[in-house]
mmCIF file of C-alpha atoms in Angstrom:
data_model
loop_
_atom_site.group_PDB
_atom_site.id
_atom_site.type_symbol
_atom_site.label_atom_id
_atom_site.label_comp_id
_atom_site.label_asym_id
_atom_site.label_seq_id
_atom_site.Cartn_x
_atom_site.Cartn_y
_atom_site.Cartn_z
ATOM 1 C CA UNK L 1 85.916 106.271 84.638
ATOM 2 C CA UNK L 2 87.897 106.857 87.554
ATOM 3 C CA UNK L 3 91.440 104.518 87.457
ATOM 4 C CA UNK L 4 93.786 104.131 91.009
ATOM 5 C CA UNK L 5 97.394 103.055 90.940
ATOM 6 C CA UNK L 6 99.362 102.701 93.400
ATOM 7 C CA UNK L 7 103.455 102.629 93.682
ATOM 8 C CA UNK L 8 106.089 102.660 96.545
ATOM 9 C CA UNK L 9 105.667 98.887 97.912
ATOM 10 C CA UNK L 10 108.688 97.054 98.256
ATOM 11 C CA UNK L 11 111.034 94.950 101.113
ATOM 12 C CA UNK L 12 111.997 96.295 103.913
ATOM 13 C CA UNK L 13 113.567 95.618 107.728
ATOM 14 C CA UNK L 14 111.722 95.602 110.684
ATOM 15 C CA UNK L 15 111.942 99.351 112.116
ATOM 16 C CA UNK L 16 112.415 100.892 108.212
ATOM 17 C CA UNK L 17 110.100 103.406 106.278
ATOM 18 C CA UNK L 18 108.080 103.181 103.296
ATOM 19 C CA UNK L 19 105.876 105.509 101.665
ATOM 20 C CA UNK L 20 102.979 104.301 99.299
ATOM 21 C CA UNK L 21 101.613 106.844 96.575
ATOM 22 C CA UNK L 22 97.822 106.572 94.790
ATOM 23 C CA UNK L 23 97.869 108.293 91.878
ATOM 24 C CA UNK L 24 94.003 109.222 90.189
ATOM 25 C CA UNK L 25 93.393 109.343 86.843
ATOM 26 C CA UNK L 26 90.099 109.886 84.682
ATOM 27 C CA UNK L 27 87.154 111.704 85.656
ATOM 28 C CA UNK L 28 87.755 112.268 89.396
ATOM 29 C CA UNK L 29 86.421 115.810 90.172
ATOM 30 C CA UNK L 30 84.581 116.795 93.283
ATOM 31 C CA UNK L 31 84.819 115.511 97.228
ATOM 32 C CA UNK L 32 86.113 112.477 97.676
ATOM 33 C CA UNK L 33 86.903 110.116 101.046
ATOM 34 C CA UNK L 34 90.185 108.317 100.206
ATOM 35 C CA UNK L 35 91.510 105.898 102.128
ATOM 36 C CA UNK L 36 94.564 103.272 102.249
ATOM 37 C CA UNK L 37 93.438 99.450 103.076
ATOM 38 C CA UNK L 38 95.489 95.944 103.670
ATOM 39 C CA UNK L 39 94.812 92.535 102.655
ATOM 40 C CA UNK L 40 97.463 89.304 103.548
ATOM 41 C CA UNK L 41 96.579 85.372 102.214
ATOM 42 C CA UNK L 42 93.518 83.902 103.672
ATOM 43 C CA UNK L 43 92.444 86.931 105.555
ATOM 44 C CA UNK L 44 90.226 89.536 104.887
ATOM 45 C CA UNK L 45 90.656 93.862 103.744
ATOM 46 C CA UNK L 46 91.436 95.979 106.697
ATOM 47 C CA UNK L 47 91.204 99.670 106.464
ATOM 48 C CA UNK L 48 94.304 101.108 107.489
ATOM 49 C CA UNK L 49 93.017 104.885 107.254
ATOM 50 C CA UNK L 50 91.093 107.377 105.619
ATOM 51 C CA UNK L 51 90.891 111.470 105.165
ATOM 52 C CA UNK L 52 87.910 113.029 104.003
ATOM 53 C CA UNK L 53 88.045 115.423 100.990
ATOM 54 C CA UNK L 54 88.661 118.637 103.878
ATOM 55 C CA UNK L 55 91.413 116.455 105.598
ATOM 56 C CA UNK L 56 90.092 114.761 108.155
ATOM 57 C CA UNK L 57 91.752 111.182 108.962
ATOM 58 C CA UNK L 58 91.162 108.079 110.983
ATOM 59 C CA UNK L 59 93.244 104.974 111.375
ATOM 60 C CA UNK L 60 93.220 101.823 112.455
ATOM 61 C CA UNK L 61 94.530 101.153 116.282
ATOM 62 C CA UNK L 62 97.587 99.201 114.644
ATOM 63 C CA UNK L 63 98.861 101.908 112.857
ATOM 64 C CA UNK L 64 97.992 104.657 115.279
ATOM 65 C CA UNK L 65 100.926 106.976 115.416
ATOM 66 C CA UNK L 66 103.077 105.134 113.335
ATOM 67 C CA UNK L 67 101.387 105.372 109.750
ATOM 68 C CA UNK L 68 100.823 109.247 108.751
ATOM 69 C CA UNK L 69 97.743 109.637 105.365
ATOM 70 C CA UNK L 70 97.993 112.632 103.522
ATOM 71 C CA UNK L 71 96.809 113.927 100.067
ATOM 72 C CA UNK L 72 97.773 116.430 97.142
ATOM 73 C CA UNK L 73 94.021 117.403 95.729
ATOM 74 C CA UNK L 74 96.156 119.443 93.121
ATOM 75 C CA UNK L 75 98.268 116.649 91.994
ATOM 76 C CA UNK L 76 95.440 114.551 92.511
ATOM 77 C CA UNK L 77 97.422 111.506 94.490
ATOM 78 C CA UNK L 78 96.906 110.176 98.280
ATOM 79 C CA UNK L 79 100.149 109.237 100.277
ATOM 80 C CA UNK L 80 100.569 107.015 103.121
ATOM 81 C CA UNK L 81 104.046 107.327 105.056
ATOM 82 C CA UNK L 82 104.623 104.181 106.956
ATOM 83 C CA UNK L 83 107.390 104.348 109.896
ATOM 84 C CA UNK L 84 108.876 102.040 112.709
ATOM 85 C CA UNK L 85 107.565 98.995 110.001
ATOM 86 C CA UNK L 86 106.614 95.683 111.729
ATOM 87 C CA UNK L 87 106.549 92.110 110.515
ATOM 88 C CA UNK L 88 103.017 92.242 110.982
ATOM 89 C CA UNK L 89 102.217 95.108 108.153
ATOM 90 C CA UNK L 90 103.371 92.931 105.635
ATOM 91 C CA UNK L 91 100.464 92.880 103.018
ATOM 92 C CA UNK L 92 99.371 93.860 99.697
ATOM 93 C CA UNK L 93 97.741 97.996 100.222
ATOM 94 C CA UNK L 94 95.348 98.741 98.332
ATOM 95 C CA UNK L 95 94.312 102.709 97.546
ATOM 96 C CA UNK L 96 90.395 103.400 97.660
ATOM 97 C CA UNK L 97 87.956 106.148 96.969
ATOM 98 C CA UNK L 98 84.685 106.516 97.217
ATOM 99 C CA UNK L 99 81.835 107.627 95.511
ATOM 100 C CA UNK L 100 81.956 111.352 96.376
ATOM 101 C CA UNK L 101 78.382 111.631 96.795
ATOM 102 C CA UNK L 102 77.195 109.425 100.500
ATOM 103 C CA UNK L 103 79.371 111.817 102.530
ATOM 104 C CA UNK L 104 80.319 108.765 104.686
ATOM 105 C CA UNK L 105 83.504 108.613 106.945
ATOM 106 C CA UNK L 106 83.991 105.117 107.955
ATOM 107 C CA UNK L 107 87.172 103.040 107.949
ATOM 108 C CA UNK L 108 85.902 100.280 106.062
ATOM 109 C CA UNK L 109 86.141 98.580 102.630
ATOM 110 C CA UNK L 110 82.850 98.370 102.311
ATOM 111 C CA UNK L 111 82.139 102.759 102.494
ATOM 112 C CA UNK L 112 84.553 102.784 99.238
ATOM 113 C CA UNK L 113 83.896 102.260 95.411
ATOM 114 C CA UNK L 114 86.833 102.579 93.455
ATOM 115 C CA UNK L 115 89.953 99.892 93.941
ATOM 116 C CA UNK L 116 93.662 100.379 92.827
ATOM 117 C CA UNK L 117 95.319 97.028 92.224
ATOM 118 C CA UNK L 118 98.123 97.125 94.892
ATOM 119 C CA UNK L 119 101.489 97.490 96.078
ATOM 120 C CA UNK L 120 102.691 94.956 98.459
ATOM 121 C CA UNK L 121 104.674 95.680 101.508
ATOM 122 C CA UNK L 122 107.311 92.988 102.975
ATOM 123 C CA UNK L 123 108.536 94.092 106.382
ATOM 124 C CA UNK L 124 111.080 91.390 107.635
ATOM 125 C CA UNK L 125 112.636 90.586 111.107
#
């Protein structure tokens, strides 16, 4: 019952800013992990970070200091502001959730259950 979309993908230069919105809609009450994720041809999902339903967050070494996760429980959406933008995060992001109930905090696609259908990111040089 629980639908994620995502918007704020687009083209940008090397050294630009993007920031990517999850919106939730449908039955999504109660504590959820969310977490953002990347995916380019002929490789497979990385987790770019998560933040726990109390606002804990993780990220990937890549990203560290660069990309900034964030959420709105009120508005019910999950952000992730992307700065200093590299050739190499060029990908389709996907927005995940999980199932509220394992309590797991784990940077992984495999810890999440619900998918959006992704926004894709171009960062050229």
């Amino acid at each position: 019952q629980v639908q994620l979309v995502e918007s704020g993908g687009g083209s940008v230069q090397a050294g630009g800013s993007l920031r990517l919105s999850c919106a939730a809609f449908g039955y999504f009450y109660g504590s959820h992990c969310m977490g953002w994720f990347r995916q380019t041809l002929g490789q497979e999902r990385e987790g770019v970070a998560i933040i726990s339903s109390d606002g804990r967050t993780s990220y990937a070494d890549s990203v560290m200091g660069r990309f900034t996760i964030s959420q709105d429980n009120a508005k019910r959406t999950l952000y992730l502001e992307m700065n200093s933008l590299k050739p190499e995060d060029s990908a389709m992001y996907y927005c995940a959730a999980d199932s509220g109930q394992t309590g797991i905090f784990v940077l992984h696609p495999w810890a999440f259950a619900y998918w959006g259908q992704g926004t894709q990111v171009t960062v050229s040089s």
